[in-house]
CSV table of C-alpha atoms in Angstrom, one decimal:
chain,number,residue,atom,x,y,z
A,3,MET,CA,-60.4,25.1,-11.4
A,4,LYS,CA,-59.0,22.8,-8.6
A,5,ASN,CA,-55.7,22.6,-10.5
A,6,LYS,CA,-55.5,26.3,-10.6
A,7,TYR,CA,-55.8,26.7,-6.8
A,8,LEU,CA,-53.0,23.9,-6.5
A,9,PHE,CA,-50.8,25.8,-8.7
A,10,VAL,CA,-51.3,29.0,-6.8
A,11,ILE,CA,-50.5,27.3,-3.4
A,12,ALA,CA,-47.6,25.6,-4.9
A,13,LEU,CA,-46.2,28.9,-6.3
A,14,LEU,CA,-46.6,30.7,-3.0
A,15,ALA,CA,-44.8,27.8,-1.3
A,16,VAL,CA,-41.9,28.2,-3.5
A,17,LEU,CA,-41.7,31.9,-3.1
A,18,ALA,CA,-41.9,31.7,0.7
A,19,SER,CA,-39.1,29.3,0.8
A,20,CYS,CA,-37.1,31.5,-1.5
A,21,ASN,CA,-37.3,34.3,1.1
A,22,LYS,CA,-35.7,32.1,3.7
A,23,LYS,CA,-31.9,32.5,4.1
A,24,ASP,CA,-30.0,29.6,5.7
A,25,GLU,CA,-28.8,31.2,8.9
A,26,PRO,CA,-25.8,29.4,10.4
A,27,GLU,CA,-26.4,28.0,13.8
A,28,MET,CA,-25.1,30.6,16.2
A,29,THR,CA,-23.0,29.6,19.1
A,30,LYS,CA,-24.5,31.4,22.2
A,31,TYR,CA,-22.3,32.8,25.0
A,32,TYR,CA,-24.0,33.9,28.2
A,33,VAL,CA,-22.4,36.0,31.1
A,34,GLY,CA,-21.6,33.8,34.1
A,35,ASP,CA,-22.6,34.3,37.5
A,36,GLU,CA,-19.2,35.4,38.6
A,37,ALA,CA,-19.1,38.1,36.1
A,38,LYS,CA,-22.6,39.2,37.2
A,39,SER,CA,-21.4,39.8,40.7
A,40,TRP,CA,-19.9,43.2,39.2
A,41,LEU,CA,-23.5,44.4,38.9
A,42,VAL,CA,-25.0,46.4,41.8
A,43,ASP,CA,-27.2,44.0,43.6
A,44,GLU,CA,-29.8,46.6,45.0
A,45,CYS,CA,-31.1,48.3,41.9
A,46,LYS,CA,-34.1,50.5,41.3
A,47,LYS,CA,-33.0,52.5,44.2
A,48,GLU,CA,-30.6,55.1,45.5
A,49,TYR,CA,-27.3,54.9,47.4
A,50,PHE,CA,-25.7,58.0,48.8
A,51,MET,CA,-22.1,59.5,48.7
A,52,LEU,CA,-20.8,62.3,50.7
A,53,ASP,CA,-18.0,64.6,49.6
A,54,GLU,CA,-15.3,66.2,51.7
A,55,ASN,CA,-17.5,69.2,52.4
A,56,GLY,CA,-20.3,67.1,53.7
A,57,ILE,CA,-22.4,67.6,50.4
A,58,GLU,CA,-24.5,64.7,49.8
A,59,GLN,CA,-25.3,63.0,46.5
A,60,GLY,CA,-27.8,60.4,45.7
A,61,ILE,CA,-27.0,57.9,43.0
A,62,TYR,CA,-29.9,56.0,41.5
A,63,VAL,CA,-29.0,52.5,40.1
A,64,CYS,CA,-31.1,51.2,37.3
A,65,GLU,CA,-32.1,47.6,36.6
A,66,PRO,CA,-29.6,45.7,34.2
A,67,GLU,CA,-30.4,45.8,30.7
A,68,VAL,CA,-29.7,42.5,28.6
A,69,GLU,CA,-28.9,42.5,25.0
A,70,TYR,CA,-27.5,39.9,22.5
A,71,ARG,CA,-24.9,40.9,20.1
A,72,LYS,CA,-24.8,39.0,16.9
A,73,ASP,CA,-21.4,38.3,15.0
A,74,THR,CA,-22.3,36.6,11.9
A,75,THR,CA,-18.6,36.4,10.8
A,76,LEU,CA,-17.9,34.1,13.9
A,77,GLY,CA,-21.3,32.7,14.1
A,78,VAL,CA,-21.7,33.8,17.6
A,79,LEU,CA,-24.2,35.4,19.9
A,80,ARG,CA,-23.0,37.1,22.7
A,81,GLU,CA,-24.9,38.5,25.9
A,82,ARG,CA,-24.2,41.7,27.1
A,83,ILE,CA,-25.6,43.3,30.4
A,84,ALA,CA,-25.5,47.0,31.1
A,85,GLN,CA,-26.2,48.7,34.1
A,86,TYR,CA,-26.5,52.5,34.4
A,87,SER,CA,-26.3,54.7,37.5
A,88,TYR,CA,-27.4,58.4,37.7
A,89,PRO,CA,-26.3,60.8,40.2
A,90,ASP,CA,-28.6,63.7,41.2
A,91,ILE,CA,-25.8,66.1,40.0
A,92,GLY,CA,-23.6,65.6,37.0
A,93,ASP,CA,-23.5,62.9,34.3
A,94,GLY,CA,-24.5,59.2,34.5
A,95,PHE,CA,-22.0,56.4,34.4
A,96,GLY,CA,-22.4,52.6,33.9
A,97,VAL,CA,-20.9,49.2,33.7
A,98,TYR,CA,-21.1,46.7,30.7
A,99,ILE,CA,-20.5,43.0,31.2
A,100,THR,CA,-20.1,41.1,27.9
A,101,ALA,CA,-19.7,37.3,27.4
A,102,GLY,CA,-16.4,36.8,25.8
A,103,LYS,CA,-14.3,39.1,23.5
A,104,SER,CA,-15.5,40.0,20.1
A,105,ASN,CA,-12.7,38.0,18.4
A,106,LYS,CA,-12.2,35.2,21.1
A,107,PRO,CA,-15.7,34.6,22.3
A,108,ASN,CA,-14.9,31.8,24.4
A,109,VAL,CA,-12.3,33.9,26.4
A,110,ASP,CA,-13.5,35.2,29.8
A,111,GLU,CA,-16.2,37.8,30.1
A,112,SER,CA,-15.1,41.4,29.8
A,113,PHE,CA,-16.2,44.0,32.4
A,114,ALA,CA,-16.1,47.6,31.6
A,115,ILE,CA,-16.8,50.9,33.6
A,116,ILE,CA,-17.9,54.0,31.8
A,117,PHE,CA,-17.4,57.2,33.6
A,118,SER,CA,-17.1,60.8,32.5
A,119,GLY,CA,-16.3,60.2,28.9
A,120,CYS,CA,-13.7,57.3,29.6
A,121,TYR,CA,-14.1,53.6,29.2
A,122,PHE,CA,-12.1,51.2,31.5
A,123,SER,CA,-12.3,47.7,30.4
A,124,PHE,CA,-11.1,44.5,31.9
A,125,ASP,CA,-11.0,41.1,30.1
A,126,GLY,CA,-9.0,37.9,29.8
A,127,TYR,CA,-6.2,39.9,28.4
A,128,GLY,CA,-6.0,42.5,31.4
A,129,PHE,CA,-6.8,46.2,31.7
A,130,ARG,CA,-7.1,48.7,29.1
A,131,SER,CA,-8.6,52.2,29.2
A,132,VAL,CA,-9.9,54.2,26.3
A,133,ALA,CA,-10.5,57.8,27.0
A,134,SER,CA,-13.0,59.8,24.8
A,135,GLU,CA,-11.3,61.5,21.8
A,136,SER,CA,-10.6,64.8,23.6
A,137,ARG,CA,-9.2,62.9,26.5
A,138,SER,CA,-7.1,60.4,24.6
A,139,GLU,CA,-4.0,61.7,26.1
A,140,ILE,CA,-4.9,60.9,29.7
A,141,GLU,CA,-3.5,57.7,31.2
A,142,TYR,CA,-4.8,55.4,33.8
A,143,THR,CA,-3.5,52.4,35.7
A,144,ALA,CA,-5.8,49.8,37.4
A,145,ASP,CA,-5.5,47.1,40.0
A,146,LEU,CA,-7.7,44.8,41.8
A,147,LEU,CA,-7.8,45.1,45.6
A,148,ASP,CA,-8.9,42.4,47.8
A,149,ALA,CA,-10.5,44.7,50.2
A,150,PHE,CA,-10.9,48.5,50.6
A,151,GLU,CA,-12.7,50.5,53.6
A,152,VAL,CA,-14.8,53.4,53.1
A,153,ASN,CA,-16.7,55.1,56.0
A,154,GLY,CA,-16.2,52.1,58.3
A,155,VAL,CA,-17.5,49.7,55.7
A,156,THR,CA,-15.0,47.0,54.3
A,157,TYR,CA,-15.8,46.2,50.5
A,158,HIS,CA,-14.2,43.2,48.9
A,159,ASP,CA,-13.0,42.7,45.3
A,160,VAL,CA,-12.4,46.3,44.5
A,161,VAL,CA,-11.3,47.7,41.2
A,162,HIS,CA,-9.0,50.7,41.8
A,163,ILE,CA,-8.5,53.1,38.7
A,164,GLN,CA,-6.1,56.1,39.0
A,165,GLN,CA,-5.1,58.7,36.7
A,166,VAL,CA,-1.3,58.9,36.1
A,167,GLY,CA,1.2,61.1,34.7
A,168,ASP,CA,1.1,64.9,34.1
A,169,GLU,CA,-0.9,66.8,36.7
A,170,SER,CA,-2.0,69.2,34.0
A,171,MET,CA,-4.4,66.4,32.9
A,172,ALA,CA,-6.1,66.5,36.1
A,173,GLY,CA,-9.5,68.2,35.6
A,174,ARG,CA,-10.1,66.7,32.4
A,175,GLY,CA,-11.3,63.2,33.4
A,176,PRO,CA,-12.0,61.2,36.5
A,177,VAL,CA,-9.0,61.3,38.8
A,178,GLU,CA,-9.6,58.1,40.8
A,179,LEU,CA,-12.3,55.5,40.9
A,180,TYR,CA,-13.1,52.6,43.4
A,181,TYR,CA,-15.6,50.2,42.3
A,182,ALA,CA,-16.8,47.1,44.3
A,183,LYS,CA,-18.5,43.8,43.2
A,184,HIS,CA,-22.2,43.8,44.3
A,185,TYR,CA,-22.0,47.5,45.6
A,186,GLY,CA,-20.8,49.6,42.7
A,187,MET,CA,-19.1,52.8,43.1
A,188,ILE,CA,-17.5,53.3,46.6
A,189,GLN,CA,-15.4,56.2,46.2
A,190,TYR,CA,-14.3,58.6,43.4
A,191,THR,CA,-12.5,61.7,42.8
A,192,ILE,CA,-13.8,63.8,39.9
A,193,SER,CA,-12.1,66.5,37.8
A,194,TYR,CA,-12.6,69.3,40.3
A,195,GLY,CA,-10.5,67.3,42.7
A,196,ILE,CA,-13.4,66.6,44.9
A,197,THR,CA,-13.8,63.1,46.5
A,198,TYR,CA,-17.1,61.3,47.1
A,199,PHE,CA,-17.2,58.6,49.8
A,200,ARG,CA,-20.0,55.9,50.0
A,201,LEU,CA,-22.2,56.1,52.9
A,202,PRO,CA,-23.1,52.9,54.7
A,203,ALA,CA,-26.6,51.6,53.8
A,204,GLU,CA,-29.1,52.5,56.4
B,27,MET,CA,-75.2,42.5,-19.0
B,28,LYS,CA,-74.5,45.7,-20.7
B,29,SER,CA,-76.3,48.0,-18.1
B,30,LYS,CA,-74.4,46.1,-15.3
B,31,ARG,CA,-71.0,46.9,-17.0
B,32,GLN,CA,-72.2,50.5,-17.4
B,33,PHE,CA,-73.1,50.8,-13.7
B,34,PHE,CA,-69.7,49.5,-12.8
B,35,ARG,CA,-67.9,51.9,-15.1
B,36,LYS,CA,-69.9,54.9,-13.6
B,37,THR,CA,-69.2,53.8,-10.2
B,38,ALA,CA,-65.5,53.6,-10.8
B,39,GLU,CA,-65.5,57.0,-12.6
B,40,SER,CA,-67.2,58.5,-9.6
B,41,ILE,CA,-64.7,57.1,-7.2
B,42,VAL,CA,-61.8,58.3,-9.3
B,43,LEU,CA,-63.4,61.8,-9.5
B,44,GLY,CA,-63.8,61.8,-5.7
B,45,ILE,CA,-60.2,60.8,-5.2
B,46,MET,CA,-59.1,63.5,-7.4
B,47,LEU,CA,-61.4,66.2,-5.7
B,48,VAL,CA,-59.9,65.1,-2.3
B,49,MET,CA,-56.3,65.3,-3.6
B,50,PHE,CA,-57.1,68.8,-5.1
B,51,LEU,CA,-58.5,70.0,-1.8
B,52,ALA,CA,-55.5,68.7,0.2
B,53,CYS,CA,-53.2,70.5,-2.2
B,54,LYS,CA,-54.9,73.8,-1.5
B,55,LYS,CA,-52.6,76.1,0.4
B,56,ILE,CA,-53.7,76.6,4.0
B,57,PRO,CA,-53.5,80.3,4.8
B,58,PRO,CA,-50.6,81.3,7.0
B,59,THR,CA,-51.6,81.3,10.8
B,60,PRO,CA,-51.5,84.8,12.3
B,61,LEU,CA,-48.5,85.5,14.6
B,62,ILE,CA,-49.7,87.2,17.8
B,63,TYR,CA,-47.3,88.9,19.9
B,64,LEU,CA,-47.9,88.8,23.5
B,65,GLY,CA,-46.3,91.9,24.4
B,66,ASP,CA,-43.0,92.6,26.3
B,67,ILE,CA,-42.5,91.4,29.8
B,68,PRO,CA,-44.0,93.9,32.2
B,69,GLU,CA,-41.6,95.9,34.2
B,70,GLU,CA,-43.1,94.8,37.4
B,71,TYR,CA,-42.2,91.2,36.5
B,72,LEU,CA,-38.7,92.1,35.6
B,73,ALA,CA,-38.1,93.9,38.9
B,74,THR,CA,-38.8,90.7,40.8
B,75,VAL,CA,-35.5,89.3,39.6
B,76,PRO,CA,-32.5,91.4,40.8
B,77,TYR,CA,-29.8,89.7,39.0
B,78,GLN,CA,-27.6,91.3,36.1
B,79,ASN,CA,-25.5,89.3,33.7
B,80,GLY,CA,-22.0,88.8,35.0
B,81,ASP,CA,-23.0,89.0,38.7
B,82,VAL,CA,-21.4,86.7,41.2
B,83,VAL,CA,-23.6,85.6,44.1
B,84,LYS,CA,-22.0,83.6,46.9
B,85,MET,CA,-23.9,80.9,48.8
B,86,MET,CA,-22.5,79.2,52.0
B,87,HIS,CA,-23.1,75.5,52.5
B,88,GLU,CA,-24.3,75.7,56.3
B,89,SER,CA,-22.5,72.9,57.9
B,90,SER,CA,-19.1,72.8,56.1
B,91,ARG,CA,-19.1,76.8,55.6
B,92,LEU,CA,-17.9,76.2,52.0
B,93,VAL,CA,-18.7,79.2,49.9
B,94,ILE,CA,-19.8,78.5,46.4
B,95,ASN,CA,-19.8,81.2,43.8
B,96,TYR,CA,-22.6,81.2,41.5
B,97,ARG,CA,-22.0,83.2,38.2
B,98,VAL,CA,-25.1,84.8,36.7
B,99,SER,CA,-26.0,84.9,33.0
B,100,ARG,CA,-29.3,86.5,32.1
B,101,ASN,CA,-30.8,86.6,28.5
B,102,ARG,CA,-33.8,87.9,26.8
B,103,PHE,CA,-35.1,86.3,23.8
B,104,HIS,CA,-38.2,85.3,21.9
B,105,ASN,CA,-39.9,82.1,21.8
B,106,MET,CA,-42.8,80.6,19.9
B,107,SER,CA,-45.8,78.5,21.1
B,108,GLU,CA,-48.2,77.0,18.4
B,109,PRO,CA,-51.8,76.4,19.7
B,110,ILE,CA,-54.1,75.3,16.9
B,111,GLY,CA,-54.8,78.0,14.5
B,112,GLU,CA,-52.6,80.8,16.0
B,113,ASP,CA,-48.9,81.1,16.6
B,114,TYR,CA,-47.8,83.0,19.7
B,115,ASP,CA,-44.5,85.0,19.9
B,116,TYR,CA,-43.5,85.7,23.4
B,117,GLN,CA,-40.6,87.3,25.3
B,118,VAL,CA,-38.5,85.1,27.6
B,119,ASP,CA,-36.2,86.5,30.3
B,120,PHE,CA,-33.9,83.6,31.5
B,121,THR,CA,-31.6,84.0,34.6
B,122,HIS,CA,-29.1,81.3,34.9
B,123,LEU,CA,-27.0,80.9,38.3
B,124,LYS,CA,-24.2,78.4,37.6
B,125,PRO,CA,-22.0,77.2,40.5
B,126,ASP,CA,-18.2,76.9,40.6
B,127,TYR,CA,-18.7,73.7,42.4
B,128,PRO,CA,-20.4,70.4,41.5
B,129,THR,CA,-23.8,71.3,43.1
B,130,PHE,CA,-27.1,72.3,41.7
B,131,ASP,CA,-27.8,75.4,39.2
B,132,LEU,CA,-30.6,77.8,39.9
B,133,GLY,CA,-32.7,79.3,37.2
B,134,ILE,CA,-35.6,81.9,37.0
B,135,THR,CA,-37.9,82.2,33.9
B,136,LEU,CA,-40.1,85.2,33.3
B,137,THR,CA,-42.4,85.6,30.4
B,138,ALA,CA,-45.3,88.0,29.5
B,139,GLU,CA,-49.1,87.3,29.3
B,140,TYR,CA,-49.4,84.1,31.3
B,141,LYS,CA,-53.1,84.3,31.6
B,142,LYS,CA,-53.8,84.4,27.9
B,143,TYR,CA,-52.1,80.9,27.2
B,144,GLU,CA,-54.0,79.4,30.1
B,145,LEU,CA,-57.4,80.5,28.5
B,146,GLU,CA,-56.3,78.7,25.3
B,147,GLY,CA,-55.7,75.5,27.1
B,148,GLU,CA,-52.0,75.3,26.0
B,149,GLU,CA,-49.2,74.6,28.4
B,150,ALA,CA,-48.4,78.0,29.4
B,151,PRO,CA,-44.9,79.6,29.4
B,152,LYS,CA,-44.1,79.4,33.2
B,153,THR,CA,-43.5,83.1,34.3
B,154,GLY,CA,-41.8,83.4,37.4
B,155,LEU,CA,-40.8,79.8,37.5
B,156,ILE,CA,-37.9,79.1,39.8
B,157,LEU,CA,-35.8,76.1,39.0
B,158,LEU,CA,-33.8,74.5,41.8
B,159,LYS,CA,-32.3,71.1,42.6
B,160,GLY,CA,-35.0,68.3,41.6
B,161,SER,CA,-37.8,70.7,42.2
B,162,ASP,CA,-39.4,74.1,41.2
B,163,THR,CA,-41.5,76.9,42.6
B,164,TYR,CA,-42.8,80.4,41.5
B,165,VAL,CA,-42.2,84.0,42.2
B,166,PRO,CA,-45.4,84.8,44.1
B,167,PHE,CA,-47.9,87.3,43.1
B,168,ILE,CA,-46.9,87.3,39.3
B,169,ASN,CA,-47.9,83.7,39.0
B,170,THR,CA,-51.2,82.1,40.3
B,171,ASP,CA,-49.7,78.7,40.3
B,172,ALA,CA,-47.5,79.9,43.5
B,173,THR,CA,-48.8,77.9,46.2
B,174,GLY,CA,-47.6,77.2,49.8
B,175,TYR,CA,-45.6,80.2,50.7
B,176,THR,CA,-45.3,82.5,53.7
B,177,VAL,CA,-44.1,86.0,53.8
B,178,LEU,CA,-41.4,86.6,56.6
B,179,ASP,CA,-40.9,90.3,57.7
B,180,SER,CA,-37.2,89.8,58.1
B,181,LEU,CA,-34.7,86.9,58.0
B,182,GLU,CA,-31.2,87.1,59.5
B,183,VAL,CA,-28.6,85.0,57.5
B,184,ASN,CA,-24.8,85.1,58.0
B,185,GLY,CA,-25.0,88.4,59.8
B,186,GLN,CA,-27.2,90.2,57.4
B,187,VAL,CA,-30.9,91.1,57.8
B,188,TYR,CA,-33.3,90.6,54.7
B,189,TYR,CA,-36.8,92.0,54.8
B,190,ASP,CA,-40.0,91.0,53.0
B,191,VAL,CA,-38.6,87.4,52.4
B,192,PHE,CA,-40.9,84.8,50.7
B,193,LYS,CA,-40.6,81.2,52.2
B,194,LEU,CA,-41.6,79.3,49.2
B,195,ASP,CA,-42.5,75.5,49.3
B,196,CYS,CA,-40.9,73.6,46.3
B,197,LYS,CA,-42.6,70.9,44.1
B,198,HIS,CA,-40.5,67.9,43.8
B,199,TYR,CA,-40.2,66.3,40.4
B,200,GLU,CA,-41.4,62.9,40.6
B,201,PHE,CA,-41.0,60.8,37.4
B,202,PRO,CA,-43.0,57.5,36.7
B,203,PRO,CA,-40.8,54.3,37.3
B,204,ASP,CA,-40.0,53.6,33.7
B,205,TYR,CA,-39.3,57.2,32.7
B,206,SER,CA,-35.8,57.8,31.4
B,207,ILE,CA,-35.0,60.2,34.3
B,208,PRO,CA,-35.0,58.7,37.7
B,209,THR,CA,-36.7,60.2,40.7
B,210,HIS,CA,-33.8,61.3,43.3
B,211,SER,CA,-34.7,61.7,46.9
B,212,ILE,CA,-32.6,64.9,47.4
B,213,TYR,CA,-34.2,67.8,46.3
B,214,ALA,CA,-34.9,71.6,47.2
B,215,ALA,CA,-37.7,71.5,49.6
B,216,THR,CA,-37.9,75.3,50.5
B,217,CYS,CA,-36.5,78.3,49.0
B,218,TYR,CA,-36.1,81.8,50.6
B,219,TYR,CA,-36.2,84.6,48.1
B,220,ASN,CA,-36.9,88.3,48.1
B,221,TYR,CA,-37.2,90.9,45.2
B,222,ALA,CA,-34.2,92.9,46.4
B,223,LYS,CA,-31.5,90.0,46.7
B,224,GLY,CA,-33.1,87.0,44.9
B,225,PHE,CA,-32.0,83.8,46.5
B,226,ILE,CA,-31.5,84.2,50.2
B,227,GLY,CA,-31.6,80.4,51.2
B,228,ILE,CA,-32.3,77.0,50.0
B,229,GLU,CA,-33.1,74.0,52.2
B,230,LEU,CA,-32.9,70.5,50.9
B,231,SER,CA,-34.9,67.5,51.5
B,232,ASN,CA,-31.8,66.0,53.4
B,233,ASN,CA,-31.6,68.9,55.8
B,234,GLU,CA,-28.7,70.5,54.0
B,235,LYS,CA,-28.8,74.4,53.8
B,236,TYR,CA,-27.4,76.9,51.6
B,237,TRP,CA,-27.5,80.6,52.6
B,238,LEU,CA,-26.6,83.9,50.8
B,239,TYR,CA,-23.3,85.0,51.9
B,240,GLU,CA,-22.4,88.8,51.7
B,241,GLU,CA,-19.1,89.9,53.1
């Protein structure tokens, strides 16, 4: 009888070990503090923007969401932080900060802004923009400004994205965006040609 | 020993029979629930919304004097509600005012027989519900949920005088902190409405005001 139990236990142990797959050791990449400075510091609250006609808009900033993306081919685990913002009128937008590039995980973090169906990405290889399929013909340029002033407040380290080329494209994507480290969107012009300006915090 | 085995066999047979009986009953078709038509929307309800499909309503932003055109679409359709045991078919009249500027939409929903739903304990189709920026309110008198309103004999707006105007308090949508929709602080706090012209004015919580503009 005792032998019978021993046999069953041994069998279970063998079966349990068969289920286990040998997972390769994953190299983990985390978003650095410098890259995190692109997130909005004050989250779970609203900031306010005013358009040229004095119509105010509240933009609610959510807490950053952290996830880990596994790439078994390269054996890497990459941290990605997303932070979404929701205006009280219109579609939400957000930023993604990812540790490394998918094929070169040890290269700098990449930072991306998602706005109105367009994806603007900055990484160790520079700027690239990807518009949604219906907007693929729209071209943008981007530059990094040391400082930019809106409503009497000077913001430092500001990404400036601008639509270029044919004016007939206007009205089909964001026209111009200014996004500052620590603060988020400070000025933007939407497809209606209306510009919103960040109001100073009270 | 034999009787013990017989006992187990009988018990097993009873269990199998019981399971089969339960399965048979479960397979039995449930009779279709009756479809109850709640009737057409009464004329006096429809008369509280003065808009027609294709109308253009102009609203002026008070401080900038920007005129925003709201295009009206008004549709009537049927909807279903499914309280336990009965299906309700009810008529819906939905008026949507869509602006040509990136600001808030406006809407009014009318349905019939509000009270009947209320008695069933179901979520009632909101007859007379007025949808605004981040808040809602009700057309008074056809909905008992309408609270916090006063009737103004007259109100002068952009050089026009409007009579029998309801000044309606609006209920701000406040979502729990972890809800997928955040709560915004700018919302319509007061709505001015009358049966002849519809929206006369809207005051937001940040003190922005929009008034009907008739040339």
